[in-house]
Amino acid sequence: MDPRVEKALTADVDQRGRLLLAIDENQWYEYKGSRVDQKVVARALVAFANAEGGVLVIGLDDTDGVEGIDGVSADNQTDWRSAASLRVVPPIRVETDEVECVNADGKPDRLLVIRVPASEHVHNASDGEVYVRSGGQNLRLDFEQRRALVEERSGFLFEETPAAGDLSELIDPELVRGYAAAAGFSGAPAVEPGTDGPAGTSQLEISVTGETAGGAADVRRTLSTRRLLTSDGRATTAAVLLFGRDPQAALPHARIRVTKYRGVVRGTGAGQQLDRDEQFEGPLPRQIEAASKMVDEVLPRRTALGDDGLFGPVPIVPSEAWREGIVNAVVHRAYGMAGAYVRVSVFDDRIMIENPGPFLAKWSGADPRELMPRPRNPKIARVCAELSIGEDLGEGVSRIFSAMSQAGLWAPYYEWPQDWTRLTLWGWSGDVAAERGLKPHARRLLTLLRAEESLSTGDLVKLGEMSRTTTLSHLGDLRDAGLVVWEGKSPRDPRAYWRVSGPNGRKRL
């Protein structure tokens, strides 16, 4: 629950409504006006229960302010209270309360407060639709998203599902033997972490090419040891993704797409700024290595002081940060989401890394480093860690933050649009101190402006998924901090727009 909401609910009666309205609707808080119907209330309750829980307050409106509920009929109030049991399947156990307040007319009134706990089950509204709370929105899920949510709640792991086909046809034995050597399994030539393996090959090269000296490790035993076989000896999805001869035959979406754009925006149509576009398939270790090689080739450089004490070209984003971001995206993505692949977009000022599936974790605030990690693909994560591709320690996000901080760059920016995870790594420092105290919604608006160069207030309302009042409030905070500039001839100028201040904010011609 949002502690600010609880604090506002216990404030002086004449201040409660005003304080509650001043809190932005977010992952754990929503308010509705006194004219809301039972169906809308049910959607909000379903969304909270399917996410992290939250508080719904009825009697507050963006336009009319503190309305209260005393002017609402008893039947309507009963409808609100019964929504959790009559309009939600299965019913939700909620805590309903009334708190005193002073309405916009200065008269004593009441607010209805409904506290919704996070549920272990998947709930839907009585019309069959499933909603999940994401940021300040209640998102309706499609079929694939609903399936993913059910799998998450049931403890189901897509990586453990059996792959169709014979083990010998699906799995490349040389890849498995290479992994056995890198992981130090009995009967395989040991490879010390950070050293070269047989014939001078690195651990990752061993896992990809299978160039081992001897390579006598039993494939089935190795896969079984890491529980990459089902109880009846069939290869799991994880085994195919890691060691498959052709993983994309069964999972065509299990790939990485890397795109390089000229400038700082994608552009559309004739103005598209696409410079290079490649897709990488094959086993996951091979994908990561090939995609990382392209990113390193196309990533812009700037002149800076290097570790050797000399000035020279260095990447705008440290390799430790973007490589960890790619590894996390591949290892922890939702492979059960058909048609969705990992996307890496390289611009002149940033890298964006996107993968299907939000974090599977309990999040206590705006800092992703507070996440208690719960890997979506623990078996894939372990094998990749043993290949020194990543570390199965739940510290990937912290390492990205550390690399960006050491380079003097803006902190990594995470977003969760619907059922995706998006990481943006900015390649310039700007005023880090001014940005540090920003609220999450203000940070999102700043990110949108950096990506699009300039946007109107209406554009920011739509893209930021906030009300106009909330958007303008955050834009005012950004302007006061010297981070953005408003360009216009008058408050009603239809061509007015917002842009990032300084040399990186470009005026429209």
Short mmCIF file of C-alpha atoms in Angstrom, two decimals:
data_model
loop_
_atom_site.label_atom_id
_atom_site.label_comp_id
_atom_site.label_asym_id
_atom_site.label_seq_id
_atom_site.Cartn_x
_atom_site.Cartn_y
_atom_site.Cartn_z
CA MET A 1 0.00 0.00 0.00
CA ASP A 2 1.08 3.58 -0.60
CA PRO A 3 2.12 5.03 2.79
CA ARG A 4 1.11 8.52 1.63
CA VAL A 5 -2.48 7.33 1.25
CA GLU A 6 -2.57 5.85 4.73
CA LYS A 7 -1.12 9.07 6.12
CA ALA A 8 -3.72 11.17 4.32
CA LEU A 9 -6.56 8.97 5.57
CA THR A 10 -5.53 9.64 9.17
CA ALA A 11 -4.94 13.38 8.72
CA ASP A 12 -7.27 16.04 10.12
CA VAL A 13 -10.79 15.64 8.78
CA ASP A 14 -10.78 18.97 6.95
CA GLN A 15 -7.51 18.04 5.18
CA ARG A 16 -8.16 14.42 4.17
CA GLY A 17 -9.90 14.94 0.86
CA ARG A 18 -7.43 17.58 -0.31
CA LEU A 19 -4.43 15.45 0.62
CA LEU A 20 -5.86 12.38 -1.12
CA LEU A 21 -6.50 14.34 -4.31
CA ALA A 22 -2.93 15.64 -4.26
CA ILE A 23 -1.54 12.09 -4.48
CA ASP A 24 -1.05 10.88 -8.04
CA GLU A 25 -2.92 7.72 -8.90
CA ASN A 26 -0.34 4.97 -9.05
CA GLN A 27 0.28 1.25 -8.75
CA TRP A 28 -1.39 1.06 -5.35
CA TYR A 29 -3.90 3.92 -5.34
CA GLU A 30 -6.93 5.02 -7.35
CA TYR A 31 -9.88 7.31 -6.68
CA LYS A 32 -13.31 7.60 -8.26
CA GLY A 33 -16.07 10.19 -8.25
CA SER A 34 -19.43 9.70 -6.56
CA ARG A 35 -21.13 8.88 -9.88
CA VAL A 36 -19.04 5.77 -10.56
CA ASP A 37 -21.02 2.59 -11.23
CA GLN A 38 -20.54 -0.91 -9.85
CA LYS A 39 -18.89 -2.30 -13.00
CA VAL A 40 -16.12 0.29 -12.95
CA VAL A 41 -15.52 -0.33 -9.24
CA ALA A 42 -15.27 -4.07 -9.93
CA ARG A 43 -12.65 -3.49 -12.64
CA ALA A 44 -10.50 -1.51 -10.23
CA LEU A 45 -10.79 -4.21 -7.56
CA VAL A 46 -9.88 -6.95 -10.05
CA ALA A 47 -6.87 -4.97 -11.28
CA PHE A 48 -5.54 -4.41 -7.76
CA ALA A 49 -6.07 -8.05 -6.73
CA ASN A 50 -4.28 -9.32 -9.84
CA ALA A 51 -1.30 -7.05 -9.16
CA GLU A 52 0.11 -5.91 -5.82
CA GLY A 53 -3.07 -4.85 -4.04
CA GLY A 54 -4.11 -1.28 -3.43
CA VAL A 55 -6.62 1.24 -2.11
CA LEU A 56 -9.68 2.57 -3.94
CA VAL A 57 -11.24 5.77 -2.57
CA ILE A 58 -14.71 6.76 -3.78
CA GLY A 59 -15.88 10.36 -3.47
CA LEU A 60 -13.01 12.21 -5.15
CA ASP A 61 -13.06 13.73 -8.63
CA ASP A 62 -10.41 15.56 -10.69
CA THR A 63 -12.94 18.20 -11.77
CA ASP A 64 -15.32 18.54 -8.84
CA GLY A 65 -12.76 17.93 -6.11
CA VAL A 66 -13.90 16.38 -2.83
CA GLU A 67 -17.47 15.24 -3.56
CA GLY A 68 -18.05 12.84 -0.69
CA ILE A 69 -20.68 10.10 -0.81
CA ASP A 70 -23.43 11.43 1.46
CA GLY A 71 -25.37 12.69 -1.55
CA VAL A 72 -25.40 9.22 -3.14
CA SER A 73 -28.37 6.89 -2.74
CA ALA A 74 -28.14 3.96 -0.35
CA ASP A 75 -28.64 1.54 -3.25
CA ASN A 76 -25.63 2.88 -5.12
CA GLN A 77 -23.48 2.71 -2.02
CA THR A 78 -24.57 -0.89 -1.53
CA ASP A 79 -23.58 -1.63 -5.13
CA TRP A 80 -20.07 -0.34 -4.46
CA ARG A 81 -19.72 -2.43 -1.32
CA SER A 82 -20.98 -5.60 -3.00
CA ALA A 83 -18.88 -5.27 -6.16
CA ALA A 84 -16.11 -7.49 -4.76
CA SER A 85 -18.53 -10.37 -4.20
CA LEU A 86 -21.11 -9.91 -6.98
CA ARG A 87 -19.02 -8.56 -9.84
CA VAL A 88 -15.70 -10.40 -9.34
CA VAL A 89 -14.93 -14.08 -10.05
CA PRO A 90 -13.75 -15.58 -7.78
CA PRO A 91 -14.88 -13.05 -5.14
CA ILE A 92 -12.26 -10.92 -3.42
CA ARG A 93 -12.04 -10.43 0.33
CA VAL A 94 -11.78 -6.66 0.70
CA GLU A 95 -11.79 -4.32 3.68
CA THR A 96 -14.37 -1.56 3.36
CA ASP A 97 -14.36 1.53 5.53
CA GLU A 98 -15.80 5.03 5.67
CA VAL A 99 -13.78 8.06 6.71
CA GLU A 100 -15.05 11.51 7.51
CA CYS A 101 -14.08 14.44 5.32
CA VAL A 102 -15.10 17.97 4.37
CA ASN A 103 -16.44 18.25 0.83
CA ALA A 104 -15.81 20.98 -1.74
CA ASP A 105 -18.78 22.95 -0.37
CA GLY A 106 -17.21 23.02 3.08
CA LYS A 107 -19.76 20.60 4.55
CA PRO A 108 -19.10 17.43 6.57
CA ASP A 109 -19.16 14.34 4.38
CA ARG A 110 -17.70 10.85 4.03
CA LEU A 111 -15.43 8.92 1.67
CA LEU A 112 -15.68 5.18 0.96
CA VAL A 113 -12.32 3.41 1.24
CA ILE A 114 -11.87 -0.10 -0.17
CA ARG A 115 -8.59 -1.88 0.61
CA VAL A 116 -7.74 -4.72 -1.75
CA PRO A 117 -5.06 -7.31 -0.90
CA ALA A 118 -2.86 -8.89 -3.56
CA SER A 119 -4.34 -12.27 -4.43
CA GLU A 120 -2.77 -15.64 -5.11
CA HIS A 121 -5.51 -16.30 -7.67
CA VAL A 122 -6.38 -14.72 -11.01
CA HIS A 123 -9.65 -12.78 -10.84
CA ASN A 124 -11.90 -11.53 -13.61
CA ALA A 125 -14.84 -9.17 -13.76
CA SER A 126 -18.32 -10.64 -14.19
CA ASP A 127 -18.16 -9.90 -17.92
CA GLY A 128 -15.21 -12.29 -18.18
CA GLU A 129 -12.52 -9.64 -18.67
CA VAL A 130 -9.27 -9.75 -16.68
CA TYR A 131 -7.56 -6.55 -15.55
CA VAL A 132 -4.17 -5.84 -13.98
CA ARG A 133 -3.02 -2.65 -12.30
CA SER A 134 -0.01 -1.15 -14.09
CA GLY A 135 1.22 2.25 -12.97
CA GLY A 136 -1.89 4.40 -12.80
CA GLN A 137 -4.01 2.28 -15.15
CA ASN A 138 -6.23 -0.79 -15.07
CA LEU A 139 -5.14 -2.75 -18.13
CA ARG A 140 -7.38 -5.30 -19.82
CA LEU A 141 -5.44 -8.44 -20.71
CA ASP A 142 -5.67 -10.33 -23.98
CA PHE A 143 -5.59 -14.12 -24.19
CA GLU A 144 -1.79 -14.48 -24.16
CA GLN A 145 -1.45 -12.06 -21.27
CA ARG A 146 -4.13 -13.87 -19.27
CA ARG A 147 -2.37 -17.18 -19.84
CA ALA A 148 0.92 -15.70 -18.68
CA LEU A 149 -0.73 -14.37 -15.51
CA VAL A 150 -2.33 -17.73 -14.76
CA GLU A 151 1.02 -19.45 -15.25
CA GLU A 152 2.73 -16.97 -12.94
CA ARG A 153 0.16 -17.42 -10.17
CA SER A 154 0.15 -21.18 -10.45
CA GLY A 155 3.92 -21.43 -10.17
CA PHE A 156 4.00 -22.78 -13.71
CA LEU A 157 7.33 -22.42 -15.49
CA PHE A 158 7.14 -22.33 -19.27
CA GLU A 159 10.79 -23.34 -19.51
CA GLU A 160 9.88 -26.72 -17.98
CA THR A 161 7.32 -27.65 -20.64
CA PRO A 162 8.37 -30.62 -22.81
CA ALA A 163 9.55 -29.88 -26.34
CA ALA A 164 8.04 -31.85 -29.20
CA GLY A 165 10.50 -34.22 -30.84
CA ASP A 166 13.20 -36.76 -30.11
CA LEU A 167 16.04 -35.68 -27.84
CA SER A 168 18.75 -36.59 -30.36
CA GLU A 169 17.04 -34.53 -33.06
CA LEU A 170 16.46 -31.48 -30.87
CA ILE A 171 19.73 -31.14 -28.94
CA ASP A 172 23.22 -30.47 -30.30
CA PRO A 173 25.49 -32.76 -28.23
CA GLU A 174 28.56 -30.62 -28.88
CA LEU A 175 26.89 -27.65 -27.20
CA VAL A 176 26.05 -29.78 -24.17
CA ARG A 177 29.60 -31.12 -23.96
CA GLY A 178 30.94 -27.60 -24.20
CA TYR A 179 28.69 -26.55 -21.34
CA ALA A 180 29.80 -29.57 -19.28
CA ALA A 181 33.42 -28.53 -19.75
CA ALA A 182 32.72 -24.92 -18.79
CA ALA A 183 30.68 -25.95 -15.74
CA GLY A 184 33.33 -28.45 -14.61
CA PHE A 185 31.19 -31.59 -14.72
CA SER A 186 32.90 -34.89 -13.93
CA GLY A 187 34.41 -36.43 -17.05
CA ALA A 188 34.78 -33.13 -18.89
CA PRO A 189 37.91 -30.96 -19.04
CA ALA A 190 37.61 -28.32 -16.36
CA VAL A 191 37.63 -24.64 -17.22
CA GLU A 192 38.44 -22.15 -14.52
CA PRO A 193 36.27 -19.01 -14.45
CA GLY A 194 37.92 -16.15 -16.31
CA THR A 195 40.49 -18.38 -18.02
CA ASP A 196 40.82 -19.91 -21.47
CA GLY A 197 39.65 -23.44 -22.05
CA PRO A 198 41.03 -26.13 -24.32
CA ALA A 199 42.68 -24.90 -27.52
CA GLY A 200 42.68 -21.35 -26.15
CA THR A 201 38.91 -20.89 -26.36
CA SER A 202 36.98 -18.91 -23.81
CA GLN A 203 34.10 -20.32 -21.74
CA LEU A 204 31.49 -18.69 -23.95
CA GLU A 205 33.21 -19.90 -27.13
CA ILE A 206 33.30 -23.41 -25.73
CA SER A 207 29.57 -23.30 -25.05
CA VAL A 208 28.86 -22.11 -28.56
CA THR A 209 31.26 -24.08 -30.71
CA GLY A 210 31.70 -27.23 -28.67
CA GLU A 211 35.48 -27.25 -29.25
CA THR A 212 36.42 -29.39 -26.27
CA ALA A 213 39.40 -31.71 -25.79
CA GLY A 214 37.90 -35.12 -25.24
CA GLY A 215 34.31 -34.00 -24.73
CA ALA A 216 33.15 -37.35 -23.30
CA ALA A 217 30.45 -36.01 -20.96
CA ASP A 218 27.21 -37.88 -21.31
CA VAL A 219 24.63 -35.54 -22.85
CA ARG A 220 21.62 -37.07 -21.17
CA ARG A 221 23.29 -37.14 -17.76
CA THR A 222 24.37 -33.51 -18.07
CA LEU A 223 20.87 -32.36 -19.03
CA SER A 224 19.32 -34.46 -16.28
CA THR A 225 21.71 -33.03 -13.69
CA ARG A 226 20.42 -29.53 -14.45
CA ARG A 227 16.82 -30.81 -14.66
CA LEU A 228 16.59 -29.97 -18.33
CA LEU A 229 14.77 -33.23 -19.04
CA THR A 230 11.21 -34.17 -18.13
CA SER A 231 10.45 -37.17 -15.93
CA ASP A 232 10.07 -39.33 -19.05
CA GLY A 233 13.38 -38.18 -20.54
CA ARG A 234 12.15 -35.58 -23.03
CA ALA A 235 13.97 -32.29 -23.62
CA THR A 236 12.43 -29.27 -21.93
CA THR A 237 11.89 -25.91 -23.58
CA ALA A 238 14.86 -24.58 -21.57
CA ALA A 239 17.11 -27.33 -22.96
CA VAL A 240 16.12 -26.49 -26.54
CA LEU A 241 16.66 -22.77 -26.00
CA LEU A 242 20.11 -23.35 -24.53
CA PHE A 243 21.42 -26.28 -26.58
CA GLY A 244 19.01 -26.77 -29.47
CA ARG A 245 20.07 -27.44 -33.04
CA ASP A 246 17.32 -25.07 -34.22
CA PRO A 247 15.44 -23.49 -31.28
CA GLN A 248 13.45 -21.20 -33.59
CA ALA A 249 11.76 -24.18 -35.26
CA ALA A 250 9.66 -24.56 -32.12
CA LEU A 251 9.92 -20.99 -30.78
CA PRO A 252 10.27 -18.59 -33.75
CA HIS A 253 9.93 -15.59 -31.42
CA ALA A 254 12.95 -16.63 -29.31
CA ARG A 255 15.34 -14.17 -30.92
CA ILE A 256 16.99 -10.76 -30.51
CA ARG A 257 16.45 -7.87 -32.90
CA VAL A 258 19.05 -5.08 -32.86
CA THR A 259 18.31 -1.82 -34.69
CA LYS A 260 20.53 1.24 -35.08
CA TYR A 261 18.90 4.61 -35.75
CA ARG A 262 20.50 7.81 -37.00
CA GLY A 263 19.88 10.59 -34.51
CA VAL A 264 17.67 10.35 -31.43
CA VAL A 265 14.23 9.39 -32.85
CA ARG A 266 12.99 6.46 -34.93
CA GLY A 267 11.01 8.52 -37.40
CA THR A 268 8.24 7.17 -39.62
CA GLY A 269 7.64 6.74 -43.33
CA ALA A 270 10.02 8.77 -45.47
CA GLY A 271 11.50 10.25 -42.31
CA GLN A 272 12.48 6.91 -40.81
CA GLN A 273 16.00 7.02 -39.39
CA LEU A 274 16.79 3.30 -39.53
CA ASP A 275 20.47 2.72 -40.28
CA ARG A 276 20.94 -0.99 -39.59
CA ASP A 277 18.57 -3.80 -38.61
CA GLU A 278 19.59 -7.39 -37.81
CA GLN A 279 18.00 -10.36 -36.05
CA PHE A 280 19.90 -13.04 -34.16
CA GLU A 281 18.72 -16.61 -33.71
CA GLY A 282 20.12 -19.92 -32.53
CA PRO A 283 20.84 -21.05 -28.94
CA LEU A 284 20.62 -18.28 -26.35
CA PRO A 285 24.40 -18.04 -25.66
CA ARG A 286 25.06 -17.58 -29.37
CA GLN A 287 22.31 -14.96 -29.65
CA ILE A 288 23.69 -12.93 -26.78
CA GLU A 289 27.24 -13.00 -28.13
CA ALA A 290 26.24 -12.04 -31.69
CA ALA A 291 23.83 -9.31 -30.63
CA SER A 292 26.40 -7.87 -28.22
CA LYS A 293 28.98 -7.78 -31.00
CA MET A 294 26.67 -5.71 -33.21
CA VAL A 295 25.80 -3.30 -30.40
CA ASP A 296 29.49 -2.76 -29.75
CA GLU A 297 30.03 -2.04 -33.45
CA VAL A 298 27.21 0.50 -33.88
CA LEU A 299 27.25 2.18 -30.46
CA PRO A 300 28.33 5.83 -30.82
CA ARG A 301 31.60 6.88 -29.20
CA ARG A 302 32.68 10.08 -27.52
CA THR A 303 36.12 11.35 -26.54
CA ALA A 304 36.86 10.86 -22.86
CA LEU A 305 39.62 9.94 -20.44
CA GLY A 306 40.11 6.19 -20.48
CA ASP A 307 41.32 3.76 -17.81
CA ASP A 308 44.84 4.10 -19.25
CA GLY A 309 44.91 7.82 -18.43
CA LEU A 310 44.73 8.83 -22.09
CA PHE A 311 41.94 10.53 -24.00
CA GLY A 312 40.28 8.42 -26.66
CA PRO A 313 36.96 7.14 -27.99
CA VAL A 314 34.74 5.45 -25.39
CA PRO A 315 31.16 4.15 -25.79
CA ILE A 316 28.44 6.61 -24.78
CA VAL A 317 27.05 3.86 -22.52
CA PRO A 318 29.45 1.56 -20.62
CA SER A 319 29.55 -1.98 -21.97
CA GLU A 320 29.02 -3.42 -18.48
CA ALA A 321 25.61 -1.75 -18.35
CA TRP A 322 24.18 -2.52 -21.79
CA ARG A 323 25.57 -6.05 -21.90
CA GLU A 324 24.02 -6.84 -18.52
CA GLY A 325 20.78 -5.35 -19.80
CA ILE A 326 20.78 -7.64 -22.85
CA VAL A 327 21.61 -10.71 -20.75
CA ASN A 328 18.81 -9.92 -18.30
CA ALA A 329 16.34 -9.39 -21.14
CA VAL A 330 17.18 -12.74 -22.77
CA VAL A 331 17.42 -14.78 -19.58
CA HIS A 332 14.34 -13.40 -17.83
CA ARG A 333 11.95 -12.75 -20.72
CA ALA A 334 8.56 -14.49 -21.00
CA TYR A 335 9.15 -17.15 -23.64
CA GLY A 336 5.50 -18.20 -23.47
CA MET A 337 4.40 -14.95 -25.15
CA ALA A 338 4.09 -15.88 -28.81
CA GLY A 339 5.23 -13.37 -31.41
CA ALA A 340 7.27 -11.26 -28.98
CA TYR A 341 11.06 -11.02 -29.10
CA VAL A 342 13.84 -9.07 -27.35
CA ARG A 343 14.39 -5.65 -28.95
CA VAL A 344 17.58 -3.59 -28.66
CA SER A 345 17.39 -0.08 -30.15
CA VAL A 346 20.56 2.02 -30.41
CA PHE A 347 20.25 5.80 -30.83
CA ASP A 348 22.89 8.51 -30.86
CA ASP A 349 22.14 9.32 -27.21
CA ARG A 350 20.81 6.12 -25.64
CA ILE A 351 20.15 2.38 -25.79
CA MET A 352 16.69 0.91 -25.22
CA ILE A 353 16.38 -2.78 -24.31
CA GLU A 354 12.90 -4.30 -24.27
CA ASN A 355 11.73 -7.81 -23.45
CA PRO A 356 8.32 -9.49 -23.14
CA GLY A 357 7.19 -9.98 -19.57
CA PRO A 358 7.29 -7.65 -16.55
CA PHE A 359 9.48 -8.27 -13.50
CA LEU A 360 8.27 -11.21 -11.44
CA ALA A 361 9.00 -9.58 -8.11
CA LYS A 362 7.61 -7.71 -5.16
CA TRP A 363 8.30 -4.03 -5.70
CA SER A 364 8.13 -1.68 -2.73
CA GLY A 365 8.75 1.61 -4.50
CA ALA A 366 10.14 3.53 -7.45
CA ASP A 367 13.70 2.17 -7.26
CA PRO A 368 14.07 -1.12 -9.20
CA ARG A 369 17.00 -2.03 -6.96
CA GLU A 370 14.45 -2.66 -4.20
CA LEU A 371 13.09 -5.63 -6.13
CA MET A 372 13.16 -9.01 -4.45
CA PRO A 373 14.15 -11.12 -7.48
CA ARG A 374 12.00 -14.05 -8.58
CA PRO A 375 13.43 -15.39 -11.86
CA ARG A 376 10.98 -16.40 -14.57
CA ASN A 377 13.44 -18.93 -16.02
CA PRO A 378 15.60 -20.19 -13.14
CA LYS A 379 17.09 -23.11 -15.08
CA ILE A 380 18.11 -20.92 -18.02
CA ALA A 381 19.53 -18.39 -15.55
CA ARG A 382 21.63 -21.03 -13.80
CA VAL A 383 23.13 -22.43 -17.00
CA CYS A 384 23.96 -18.95 -18.28
CA ALA A 385 25.60 -18.13 -14.95
CA GLU A 386 27.74 -21.26 -15.20
CA LEU A 387 28.78 -20.15 -18.69
CA SER A 388 29.80 -16.76 -17.24
CA ILE A 389 27.19 -15.06 -19.41
CA GLY A 390 25.38 -13.70 -16.37
CA GLU A 391 25.35 -14.17 -12.62
CA ASP A 392 22.41 -15.98 -11.04
CA LEU A 393 22.52 -13.78 -7.96
CA GLY A 394 19.61 -11.41 -8.52
CA GLU A 395 22.06 -8.49 -8.72
CA GLY A 396 21.88 -7.66 -12.44
CA VAL A 397 19.85 -4.49 -11.94
CA SER A 398 22.23 -3.24 -9.24
CA ARG A 399 25.23 -3.87 -11.49
CA ILE A 400 23.63 -1.79 -14.25
CA PHE A 401 23.01 1.07 -11.83
CA SER A 402 26.58 0.83 -10.55
CA ALA A 403 28.12 0.90 -14.04
CA MET A 404 26.09 3.96 -15.05
CA SER A 405 26.90 5.75 -11.80
CA GLN A 406 30.64 5.11 -12.13
CA ALA A 407 30.50 6.56 -15.65
CA GLY A 408 28.79 9.69 -14.32
CA LEU A 409 25.66 9.05 -16.39
CA TRP A 410 21.97 9.23 -15.63
CA ALA A 411 20.55 6.35 -13.66
CA PRO A 412 18.99 3.51 -15.68
CA TYR A 413 15.30 4.09 -16.36
CA TYR A 414 12.92 1.12 -16.11
CA GLU A 415 9.36 1.06 -17.40
CA TRP A 416 6.73 -1.68 -17.51
CA PRO A 417 4.37 -0.84 -20.40
CA GLN A 418 1.62 -3.45 -20.12
CA ASP A 419 3.36 -6.83 -20.15
CA TRP A 420 6.84 -5.67 -21.21
CA THR A 421 9.98 -4.53 -19.46
CA ARG A 422 11.83 -1.57 -20.99
CA LEU A 423 15.28 -0.38 -19.90
CA THR A 424 16.68 2.93 -21.18
CA LEU A 425 20.37 3.73 -20.72
CA TRP A 426 21.21 7.36 -21.46
CA GLY A 427 24.63 8.25 -22.82
CA TRP A 428 25.02 11.73 -21.39
CA SER A 429 25.17 13.06 -17.88
CA GLY A 430 23.18 16.29 -17.77
CA ASP A 431 22.17 17.59 -14.35
CA VAL A 432 22.16 14.37 -12.33
CA ALA A 433 21.54 16.22 -9.06
CA ALA A 434 18.43 17.92 -10.43
CA GLU A 435 17.02 14.63 -11.67
CA ARG A 436 17.68 12.66 -8.50
CA GLY A 437 14.66 14.00 -6.60
CA LEU A 438 12.11 13.59 -9.39
CA LYS A 439 8.91 11.65 -8.84
CA PRO A 440 8.42 8.59 -11.07
CA HIS A 441 5.75 10.27 -13.23
CA ALA A 442 7.90 13.37 -13.74
CA ARG A 443 10.82 11.13 -14.68
CA ARG A 444 8.62 9.42 -17.27
CA LEU A 445 7.67 12.75 -18.87
CA LEU A 446 11.34 13.74 -19.01
CA THR A 447 12.18 10.44 -20.69
CA LEU A 448 9.46 10.98 -23.30
CA LEU A 449 10.78 14.44 -24.09
CA ARG A 450 14.35 13.19 -24.41
CA ALA A 451 13.24 10.49 -26.81
CA GLU A 452 10.98 12.66 -29.00
CA GLU A 453 12.86 16.00 -28.80
CA SER A 454 9.64 18.02 -28.34
CA LEU A 455 6.01 17.24 -27.50
CA SER A 456 2.83 19.21 -26.92
CA THR A 457 0.99 19.01 -23.61
CA GLY A 458 -1.67 16.87 -25.28
CA ASP A 459 0.97 14.47 -26.58
CA LEU A 460 2.46 14.14 -23.10
CA VAL A 461 -0.97 13.52 -21.55
CA LYS A 462 -1.55 10.66 -24.00
CA LEU A 463 1.93 9.13 -23.94
CA GLY A 464 2.39 9.59 -20.20
CA GLU A 465 -1.02 8.02 -19.49
CA MET A 466 -1.88 10.68 -16.89
CA SER A 467 -4.60 13.29 -16.52
CA ARG A 468 -3.96 16.75 -17.93
CA THR A 469 -3.90 18.25 -14.44
CA THR A 470 -1.32 15.74 -13.21
CA THR A 471 0.76 16.12 -16.37
CA LEU A 472 0.89 19.91 -16.07
CA SER A 473 1.82 19.64 -12.39
CA HIS A 474 4.82 17.42 -13.17
CA LEU A 475 5.84 19.55 -16.14
CA GLY A 476 5.85 22.54 -13.81
CA ASP A 477 8.18 20.68 -11.45
CA LEU A 478 10.49 19.82 -14.35
CA ARG A 479 10.52 23.42 -15.53
CA ASP A 480 11.24 24.69 -12.01
CA ALA A 481 14.18 22.26 -11.86
CA GLY A 482 15.52 23.68 -15.11
CA LEU A 483 15.12 20.38 -16.95
CA VAL A 484 12.49 21.34 -19.54
CA VAL A 485 11.41 24.46 -21.41
CA TRP A 486 7.98 25.48 -22.71
CA GLU A 487 8.00 27.11 -26.15
CA GLY A 488 4.91 29.08 -27.15
CA LYS A 489 3.57 32.55 -27.90
CA SER A 490 0.64 32.33 -25.49
CA PRO A 491 -1.08 29.77 -23.21
CA ARG A 492 -3.53 29.02 -26.06
CA ASP A 493 -0.92 28.74 -28.80
CA PRO A 494 -1.86 25.52 -30.71
CA ARG A 495 1.77 25.09 -31.79
CA ALA A 496 3.20 25.34 -28.27
CA TYR A 497 5.39 22.47 -27.11
CA TRP A 498 7.76 21.27 -24.41
CA ARG A 499 11.41 20.35 -24.92
CA VAL A 500 14.42 19.34 -22.86
CA SER A 501 16.46 22.35 -21.74
CA GLY A 502 20.08 22.83 -22.77
CA PRO A 503 21.90 21.74 -25.92
CA ASN A 504 20.04 18.43 -26.11
CA GLY A 505 16.67 20.11 -26.40
CA ARG A 506 16.04 21.23 -29.96
CA LYS A 507 13.67 23.99 -30.99
CA ARG A 508 11.17 23.32 -33.74
CA LEU A 509 11.70 25.26 -36.95
#
